[in-house]
Coordinates of N, CA and C in Angstrom, one line a residue:
M1 N 0.8 -1.2 0.0 CA 0.0 0.0 0.0 C 0.9 1.2 0.0
K2 N 0.6 2.2 -0.8 CA 1.4 3.4 -0.9 C 1.2 4.2 0.4
L3 N 2.2 5.0 0.8 CA 2.2 5.8 2.0 C 1.0 6.7 2.0
E4 N 0.6 7.3 0.9 CA -0.5 8.2 0.9 C -1.8 7.4 1.2
S5 N -2.0 6.3 0.6 CA -3.2 5.5 0.9 C -3.2 5.0 2.3
L6 N -2.1 4.6 2.9 CA -2.0 4.2 4.2 C -2.4 5.3 5.2
F7 N -1.9 6.5 4.9 CA -2.2 7.6 5.8 C -3.7 8.0 5.7
R8 N -4.2 8.0 4.4 CA -5.6 8.3 4.3 C -6.5 7.3 5.1
R9 N -6.1 6.0 5.0 CA -6.9 5.0 5.8 C -6.7 5.3 7.3
C10 N -5.6 5.7 7.7 CA -5.4 6.0 9.2 C -6.3 7.2 9.6
L11 N -6.5 8.1 8.7 CA -7.3 9.3 9.0 C -8.8 8.9 9.0
S12 N -9.2 8.0 8.1 CA -10.6 7.8 7.9 C -11.3 6.6 8.6
I13 N -10.4 5.6 9.1 CA -11.0 4.4 9.7 C -11.7 4.8 11.0
E14 N -12.7 4.0 11.4 CA -13.4 4.2 12.6 C -12.6 3.6 13.8
Y15 N -12.3 4.4 14.8 CA -11.5 4.0 15.9 C -12.3 3.5 17.1
I16 N -11.7 2.6 17.8 CA -12.3 2.0 19.1 C -11.6 2.8 20.2
H17 N -12.4 3.4 21.1 CA -11.8 4.2 22.2 C -12.0 3.4 23.5
I18 N -10.9 3.4 24.2 CA -10.9 2.6 25.5 C -10.5 3.5 26.7
E19 N -10.6 2.9 27.9 CA -10.2 3.7 29.0 C -8.7 4.2 28.9
G20 N -8.4 5.3 29.5 CA -7.1 5.8 29.4 C -6.9 6.6 28.1
D21 N -8.0 6.7 27.4 CA -8.1 7.5 26.1 C -7.3 6.9 25.0
G22 N -7.0 5.6 25.0 CA -6.3 5.0 23.9 C -7.3 4.8 22.8
S23 N -6.9 5.0 21.6 CA -7.8 4.8 20.4 C -7.0 4.0 19.3
Y24 N -7.6 2.9 19.0 CA -7.0 2.0 18.0 C -8.1 1.5 17.0
A25 N -7.6 1.0 15.9 CA -8.5 0.3 14.9 C -7.7 -0.8 14.2
Y26 N -8.4 -1.7 13.6 CA -7.7 -2.8 12.9 C -8.5 -3.3 11.8
E27 N -7.8 -3.9 10.8 CA -8.5 -4.6 9.8 C -7.6 -5.6 9.3
R28 N -8.1 -6.7 8.7 CA -7.3 -7.8 8.1 C -7.6 -7.8 6.7
I29 N -6.6 -7.8 5.9 CA -6.7 -8.0 4.4 C -5.9 -9.2 4.1
G30 N -6.5 -10.3 3.7 CA -5.8 -11.5 3.5 C -5.2 -12.0 4.8
N31 N -3.9 -12.2 4.7 CA -3.2 -12.6 5.9 C -2.3 -11.5 6.5
T32 N -2.7 -10.3 6.2 CA -2.0 -9.1 6.7 C -2.9 -8.4 7.7
L33 N -2.4 -8.1 8.9 CA -3.1 -7.4 9.9 C -2.6 -5.9 9.8
Y34 N -3.6 -5.0 9.7 CA -3.3 -3.6 9.7 C -3.8 -3.0 11.1
L35 N -2.9 -2.4 11.8 CA -3.3 -1.8 13.1 C -3.1 -0.3 12.9
Y36 N -4.0 0.5 13.4 CA -4.0 2.0 13.3 C -4.2 2.6 14.7
F37 N -3.5 3.7 14.9 CA -3.6 4.5 16.1 C -3.8 5.9 15.8
E38 N -4.8 6.5 16.5 CA -5.4 7.8 16.2 C -4.5 8.9 16.8
C39 N -4.6 10.1 16.1 CA -3.9 11.3 16.7 C -4.7 11.7 17.9
S40 N -4.1 12.7 18.6 CA -4.7 13.3 19.8 C -6.1 13.7 19.6
N41 N -7.1 13.3 20.5 CA -8.5 13.7 20.2 C -9.2 14.1 21.5
G42 N -8.4 14.5 22.5 CA -9.0 15.0 23.8 C -8.0 15.4 24.8
K43 N -8.5 16.0 25.9 CA -7.6 16.5 26.9 C -6.7 15.5 27.5
L44 N -7.2 14.3 27.7 CA -6.3 13.2 28.3 C -5.2 12.9 27.4
D45 N -5.4 12.8 26.0 CA -4.4 12.6 25.1 C -3.3 13.7 25.2
W46 N -3.7 14.9 25.3 CA -2.7 16.0 25.5 C -1.9 15.9 26.8
K47 N -2.6 15.5 27.8 CA -2.0 15.3 29.1 C -0.9 14.2 29.0
N48 N -1.2 13.1 28.3 CA -0.2 12.1 28.1 C 0.9 12.5 27.2
N49 N 0.6 13.3 26.1 CA 1.6 13.8 25.2 C 2.7 14.6 26.0
L50 N 2.2 15.4 27.0 CA 3.1 16.3 27.7 C 3.7 15.7 28.9
D51 N 3.4 14.5 29.2 CA 3.9 13.7 30.4 C 5.2 13.0 29.9
F52 N 6.3 13.8 29.6 CA 7.4 13.2 29.0 C 8.6 12.8 29.9
P53 N 8.5 12.8 31.2 CA 9.6 12.1 31.9 C 9.7 10.7 31.5
I54 N 10.9 10.1 31.6 CA 11.1 8.8 31.1 C 10.7 7.7 32.1
K55 N 10.4 6.6 31.6 CA 10.0 5.5 32.5 C 10.7 4.2 32.0
A56 N 11.3 3.4 32.8 CA 11.9 2.2 32.4 C 10.9 1.1 32.1
Y57 N 11.1 0.4 31.0 CA 10.2 -0.7 30.6 C 10.9 -1.7 29.8
K58 N 11.1 -2.9 30.4 CA 11.7 -4.0 29.8 C 13.1 -3.7 29.2
G59 N 13.9 -3.0 29.9 CA 15.2 -2.6 29.5 C 15.3 -1.4 28.6
L60 N 14.2 -0.7 28.3 CA 14.2 0.5 27.5 C 13.7 1.6 28.4
F61 N 14.0 2.8 27.9 CA 13.5 4.0 28.6 C 12.6 4.8 27.6
I62 N 11.4 5.0 28.1 CA 10.3 5.4 27.2 C 9.6 6.6 27.8
H63 N 9.1 7.5 26.9 CA 8.2 8.6 27.2 C 7.1 8.1 28.1
R64 N 6.9 8.6 29.3 CA 6.0 8.0 30.3 C 4.5 8.1 29.8
G65 N 4.1 9.2 29.2 CA 2.7 9.3 28.8 C 2.4 8.4 27.7
F66 N 3.2 8.2 26.7 CA 3.0 7.3 25.6 C 3.0 5.8 26.1
L67 N 3.9 5.5 27.0 CA 4.0 4.2 27.6 C 2.7 3.8 28.3
R68 N 2.1 4.8 29.0 CA 0.9 4.5 29.7 C -0.3 4.2 28.8
V69 N -0.4 4.9 27.7 CA -1.4 4.6 26.7 C -1.2 3.3 26.0
F70 N 0.1 3.1 25.6 CA 0.4 1.8 25.0 C 0.0 0.6 25.9
K71 N 0.3 0.7 27.2 CA 0.0 -0.5 28.1 C -1.5 -0.6 28.2
S72 N -2.2 0.4 28.1 CA -3.7 0.3 28.2 C -4.3 -0.4 27.0
I73 N -3.6 -0.3 25.8 CA -4.2 -0.8 24.6 C -3.7 -2.3 24.4
V74 N -2.6 -2.7 24.9 CA -2.0 -4.0 24.7 C -3.1 -5.1 24.9
P75 N -3.8 -5.1 26.0 CA -4.8 -6.3 26.2 C -5.8 -6.4 25.1
Y76 N -6.1 -5.3 24.4 CA -7.1 -5.3 23.3 C -6.6 -5.8 22.0
V77 N -5.3 -5.7 21.8 CA -4.8 -6.0 20.4 C -3.8 -7.2 20.5
E78 N -3.4 -7.7 21.7 CA -2.4 -8.7 21.7 C -2.9 -10.0 21.0
G79 N -4.2 -10.3 21.1 CA -4.7 -11.5 20.4 C -4.6 -11.4 18.9
L80 N -4.8 -10.1 18.4 CA -4.7 -9.9 17.0 C -3.3 -10.1 16.5
I81 N -2.4 -9.6 17.3 CA -1.0 -9.7 16.9 C -0.5 -11.1 17.0
L82 N -1.0 -11.9 17.9 CA -0.5 -13.3 18.2 C -1.1 -14.3 17.2
D83 N -2.1 -13.9 16.4 CA -2.8 -14.8 15.5 C -1.7 -15.4 14.6
T84 N -1.6 -16.8 14.7 CA -0.5 -17.5 13.9 C -0.8 -17.6 12.5
S85 N -2.0 -17.2 12.0 CA -2.3 -17.3 10.6 C -1.8 -16.1 9.8
L86 N -1.3 -15.1 10.5 CA -0.8 -13.9 9.9 C 0.5 -14.1 9.2
D87 N 0.7 -13.5 8.0 CA 2.0 -13.5 7.3 C 2.7 -12.1 7.4
E88 N 2.0 -11.1 7.8 CA 2.5 -9.7 7.8 C 1.7 -8.9 8.8
I89 N 2.4 -7.9 9.4 CA 1.7 -6.9 10.2 C 2.2 -5.5 9.8
V90 N 1.2 -4.6 9.6 CA 1.5 -3.2 9.2 C 0.8 -2.3 10.3
I91 N 1.7 -1.5 10.9 CA 1.2 -0.7 12.1 C 1.4 0.8 11.7
T92 N 0.3 1.6 11.8 CA 0.3 2.9 11.4 C -0.3 3.9 12.4
G93 N 0.3 5.1 12.5 CA -0.3 6.1 13.4 C 0.1 7.5 13.0
Y94 N -0.8 8.4 13.4 CA -0.5 9.8 13.1 C -0.3 10.6 14.4
S95 N 0.8 11.4 14.5 CA 1.0 12.2 15.6 C 1.1 11.4 16.9
H96 N 0.3 11.7 17.9 CA 0.2 10.8 19.1 C 0.1 9.4 18.7
G97 N -0.7 9.0 17.7 CA -0.8 7.7 17.2 C 0.5 7.1 16.6
G98 N 1.3 8.0 16.1 CA 2.6 7.6 15.5 C 3.5 7.1 16.6
A99 N 3.4 7.8 17.8 CA 4.2 7.3 19.0 C 3.8 5.9 19.4
L100 N 2.5 5.7 19.4 CA 2.0 4.4 19.7 C 2.4 3.3 18.7
A101 N 2.4 3.7 17.4 CA 2.8 2.8 16.3 C 4.3 2.4 16.6
C102 N 5.1 3.3 17.0 CA 6.5 3.0 17.3 C 6.6 2.0 18.4
L103 N 5.8 2.1 19.4 CA 5.9 1.2 20.6 C 5.3 -0.2 20.2
F104 N 4.2 -0.2 19.4 CA 3.6 -1.5 19.0 C 4.5 -2.2 17.9
C105 N 5.2 -1.4 17.1 CA 6.1 -2.1 16.2 C 7.2 -2.9 17.0
E106 N 7.7 -2.3 18.0 CA 8.7 -3.1 18.8 C 8.0 -4.2 19.5
Y107 N 6.8 -4.0 20.0 CA 6.1 -5.1 20.7 C 5.8 -6.3 19.8
A108 N 5.4 -6.0 18.6 CA 5.1 -7.0 17.6 C 6.5 -7.8 17.2
W109 N 7.5 -7.0 17.1 CA 8.8 -7.6 16.8 C 9.2 -8.6 17.9
F110 N 8.9 -8.2 19.2 CA 9.3 -9.0 20.3 C 8.5 -10.3 20.5
V111 N 7.1 -10.1 20.3 CA 6.3 -11.3 20.5 C 6.1 -12.2 19.3
R112 N 6.4 -11.6 18.1 CA 6.2 -12.4 16.9 C 7.6 -12.6 16.2
S113 N 8.5 -13.3 16.8 CA 9.8 -13.5 16.3 C 9.7 -14.2 14.9
D114 N 8.7 -15.0 14.7 CA 8.5 -15.7 13.4 C 8.2 -14.7 12.3
L115 N 7.8 -13.5 12.6 CA 7.4 -12.5 11.5 C 8.5 -11.4 11.4
R116 N 9.6 -11.5 12.1 CA 10.6 -10.4 12.0 C 11.0 -10.3 10.5
G117 N 11.0 -9.1 10.0 CA 11.3 -8.8 8.6 C 10.0 -8.6 7.9
K118 N 8.8 -9.0 8.5 CA 7.5 -8.8 7.9 C 6.6 -8.0 8.7
I119 N 7.2 -7.2 9.6 CA 6.5 -6.2 10.5 C 7.0 -4.8 10.0
Q120 N 6.0 -4.0 9.6 CA 6.3 -2.6 9.2 C 5.5 -1.7 10.1
G121 N 6.1 -0.5 10.4 CA 5.5 0.5 11.1 C 5.7 1.8 10.5
Y122 N 4.7 2.7 10.6 CA 4.8 4.0 10.0 C 4.2 5.0 11.0
G123 N 5.0 6.0 11.4 CA 4.6 7.1 12.3 C 4.6 8.4 11.5
F124 N 3.4 8.8 11.1 CA 3.2 10.0 10.3 C 3.2 11.2 11.3
G125 N 4.2 12.1 11.2 CA 4.2 13.2 12.1 C 4.4 12.8 13.5
A126 N 5.2 11.7 13.7 CA 5.3 11.1 15.1 C 6.3 11.9 15.9
P127 N 6.0 12.1 17.2 CA 7.0 12.6 18.1 C 8.1 11.6 18.5
R128 N 9.1 12.0 19.2 CA 10.1 11.1 19.7 C 9.5 10.3 20.9
V129 N 9.9 9.1 21.0 CA 9.3 8.2 22.1 C 10.4 7.6 23.0
M130 N 11.5 7.3 22.4 CA 12.6 6.5 23.1 C 13.6 7.5 23.6
W131 N 14.2 7.1 24.7 CA 15.2 8.0 25.4 C 16.6 7.2 25.5
G132 N 17.7 7.9 25.4 CA 19.0 7.3 25.6 C 19.5 6.6 24.4
I133 N 20.7 5.9 24.7 CA 21.4 5.2 23.6 C 20.8 3.8 23.6
L134 N 20.3 3.4 22.4 CA 19.6 2.1 22.2 C 20.6 0.9 22.0
G135 N 21.7 1.2 21.4 CA 22.7 0.2 21.2 C 22.2 -1.0 20.5
K136 N 22.3 -2.2 21.2 CA 21.9 -3.5 20.6 C 20.4 -3.6 20.3
N137 N 19.6 -2.7 20.9 CA 18.2 -2.8 20.8 C 17.7 -2.0 19.5
R138 N 18.5 -1.3 18.9 CA 18.1 -0.4 17.8 C 17.5 -1.2 16.6
H139 N 17.9 -2.4 16.4 CA 17.4 -3.2 15.3 C 15.9 -3.6 15.5
R140 N 15.4 -3.5 16.7 CA 14.0 -3.8 16.9 C 13.0 -2.9 16.0
W141 N 13.6 -1.8 15.6 CA 12.8 -0.9 14.8 C 13.2 -0.8 13.3
D142 N 13.9 -1.9 12.9 CA 14.4 -1.9 11.5 C 13.2 -1.7 10.5
G143 N 12.0 -2.1 10.8 CA 10.9 -1.9 9.9 C 10.0 -0.7 10.2
F144 N 10.5 0.2 11.0 CA 9.7 1.3 11.4 C 10.2 2.6 10.7
Y145 N 9.2 3.4 10.2 CA 9.5 4.6 9.5 C 8.8 5.8 10.1
V146 N 9.5 6.9 10.4 CA 8.9 8.1 10.9 C 8.8 9.0 9.6
I147 N 7.6 9.5 9.3 CA 7.4 10.4 8.2 C 7.3 11.8 8.7
R148 N 8.3 12.6 8.3 CA 8.4 14.0 8.8 C 8.2 15.0 7.6
N149 N 7.1 15.8 7.7 CA 7.0 16.8 6.7 C 7.9 18.0 7.1
I150 N 9.0 18.0 6.5 CA 10.3 18.7 6.6 C 10.5 19.4 8.0
N151 N 9.7 20.4 8.4 CA 10.0 21.1 9.7 C 8.9 20.9 10.7
D152 N 8.1 19.9 10.6 CA 7.0 19.5 11.5 C 7.4 19.6 12.9
I153 N 6.9 20.5 13.7 CA 7.3 20.7 15.1 C 7.1 19.5 16.0
V154 N 6.1 18.7 15.7 CA 5.8 17.6 16.6 C 6.9 16.5 16.5
T155 N 7.5 16.4 15.3 CA 8.5 15.4 15.0 C 9.8 15.8 15.7
H156 N 9.9 17.0 16.2 CA 11.1 17.5 16.9 C 10.9 17.5 18.4
L157 N 9.8 16.9 18.9 CA 9.5 16.9 20.3 C 9.4 15.4 20.8
P158 N 9.7 15.2 22.1 CA 10.4 16.0 23.0 C 11.8 16.3 22.4
P159 N 12.4 17.4 22.8 CA 13.7 17.8 22.2 C 14.8 16.8 22.4
A160 N 15.6 16.7 21.3 CA 16.8 15.7 21.4 C 17.7 16.2 22.5
L161 N 17.7 17.4 22.9 CA 18.5 18.0 23.9 C 18.2 17.2 25.3
F162 N 17.0 16.8 25.4 CA 16.6 16.0 26.6 C 16.9 14.6 26.6
G163 N 17.5 14.1 25.5 CA 17.9 12.7 25.4 C 17.0 11.9 24.6
Y164 N 15.9 12.5 24.0 CA 15.0 11.7 23.2 C 15.5 11.5 21.8
R165 N 15.1 10.4 21.2 CA 15.6 10.2 19.8 C 14.5 9.4 19.0
H166 N 14.5 9.6 17.7 CA 13.7 8.8 16.8 C 14.3 7.4 16.7
V167 N 13.6 6.4 16.4 CA 14.1 5.1 16.1 C 13.6 4.7 14.7
G168 N 14.2 3.7 14.1 CA 13.9 3.3 12.8 C 14.5 4.2 11.8
T169 N 13.8 4.5 10.7 CA 14.3 5.3 9.6 C 13.4 6.6 9.5
L170 N 14.1 7.7 9.4 CA 13.4 9.0 9.2 C 13.3 9.3 7.7
I171 N 12.0 9.5 7.3 CA 11.8 9.8 5.9 C 11.3 11.3 5.9
K172 N 12.0 12.1 5.2 CA 11.6 13.5 5.1 C 10.9 13.8 3.8
I173 N 9.8 14.5 3.9 CA 9.0 14.9 2.8 C 8.8 16.4 2.8
G174 N 8.4 16.9 1.7 CA 8.1 18.4 1.7 C 9.3 19.2 1.3
V175 N 9.1 20.5 1.3 CA 10.2 21.4 0.9 C 10.4 22.4 2.0
R176 N 11.6 22.6 2.5 CA 11.9 23.5 3.6 C 11.4 24.9 3.3
G177 N 10.7 25.5 4.3 CA 10.2 26.8 4.2 C 8.8 26.9 3.6
K178 N 8.2 25.8 3.1 CA 6.9 25.9 2.5 C 5.8 26.0 3.6
Y179 N 6.0 25.4 4.7 CA 5.0 25.5 5.8 C 5.6 26.0 7.1
S180 N 4.8 26.6 7.9 CA 5.3 26.9 9.3 C 5.5 25.6 10.1
L181 N 6.1 25.7 11.2 CA 6.4 24.5 12.0 C 5.1 23.8 12.4
I182 N 4.0 24.5 12.6 CA 2.7 23.9 13.0 C 2.0 23.5 11.7
D183 N 2.0 24.3 10.7 CA 1.3 23.9 9.4 C 1.8 22.6 8.8
A184 N 3.1 22.4 9.0 CA 3.8 21.2 8.4 C 3.2 19.9 9.1
H185 N 2.6 20.0 10.2 CA 2.0 18.9 10.9 C 0.6 18.6 10.5
R186 N -0.1 19.6 9.9 CA -1.5 19.4 9.5 C -1.6 18.3 8.5
Q187 N -2.7 17.5 8.8 CA -2.9 16.3 7.9 C -3.0 16.6 6.5
E188 N -3.7 17.7 6.1 CA -3.9 18.0 4.7 C -2.5 18.4 4.0
N189 N -1.6 18.9 4.8 CA -0.3 19.3 4.2 C 0.6 18.0 4.1
I190 N 0.5 17.1 5.1 CA 1.2 15.9 4.9 C 0.7 15.1 3.7
L191 N -0.6 15.0 3.6 CA -1.2 14.4 2.4 C -0.8 15.0 1.1
N192 N -0.7 16.3 1.1 CA -0.3 17.0 -0.1 C 1.1 16.6 -0.5
E193 N 2.0 16.5 0.4 CA 3.4 16.1 0.1 C 3.5 14.6 -0.2
L194 N 2.7 13.7 0.5 CA 2.7 12.3 0.2 C 2.2 12.0 -1.2
S195 N 1.3 12.8 -1.7 CA 0.7 12.6 -3.0 C 1.7 12.8 -4.1
K196 N 2.8 13.4 -3.8 CA 3.9 13.7 -4.8 C 4.9 12.5 -4.9
L197 N 4.8 11.6 -3.9 CA 5.8 10.5 -3.8 C 5.4 9.3 -4.6
A198 N 6.3 8.5 -5.0 CA 6.0 7.2 -5.6 C 5.9 6.1 -4.6
L199 N 6.3 6.4 -3.4 CA 6.3 5.4 -2.3 C 5.0 4.9 -1.9

């Protein structure tokens, strides 16, 4: 699926909202599971976005607010991910949802060792989630891509100065100076730039 089509689906699919303000959706096409995570849609999401002290989790250091939402969603999607009839898993999120896609990409890599190399993740306008030097753990995100519309402010938060970093591969789209820091994050502008790509 092209990046533009994947992002459009992420924006249009109907989400399931759970306690803790987690929002996810899924669909299965053939033997491929598509998991989607929604952008911020309420005050609790913003509270979690701004709760960026680190928290240790299974040998990693993670943005505390995103980790809290991730842990609240795991029980709802673990059965989907563990389905042994799957051949591939594609995980997608926008903004706040991109942070969750990052965490679920690693989760799927960990619990589905049989599908390593067939797990893809896409964080459109995703903020930074991981803290510190990842070293030998970096390969867990080999299939994860952060899509940054050139100077999108959200993709620069929390600041690298605080020790936060992107994982996986950063794909830059757009033309520097075309949008303000905030406008670069708007879904219509990300879609506009994705429409010009062959990916």
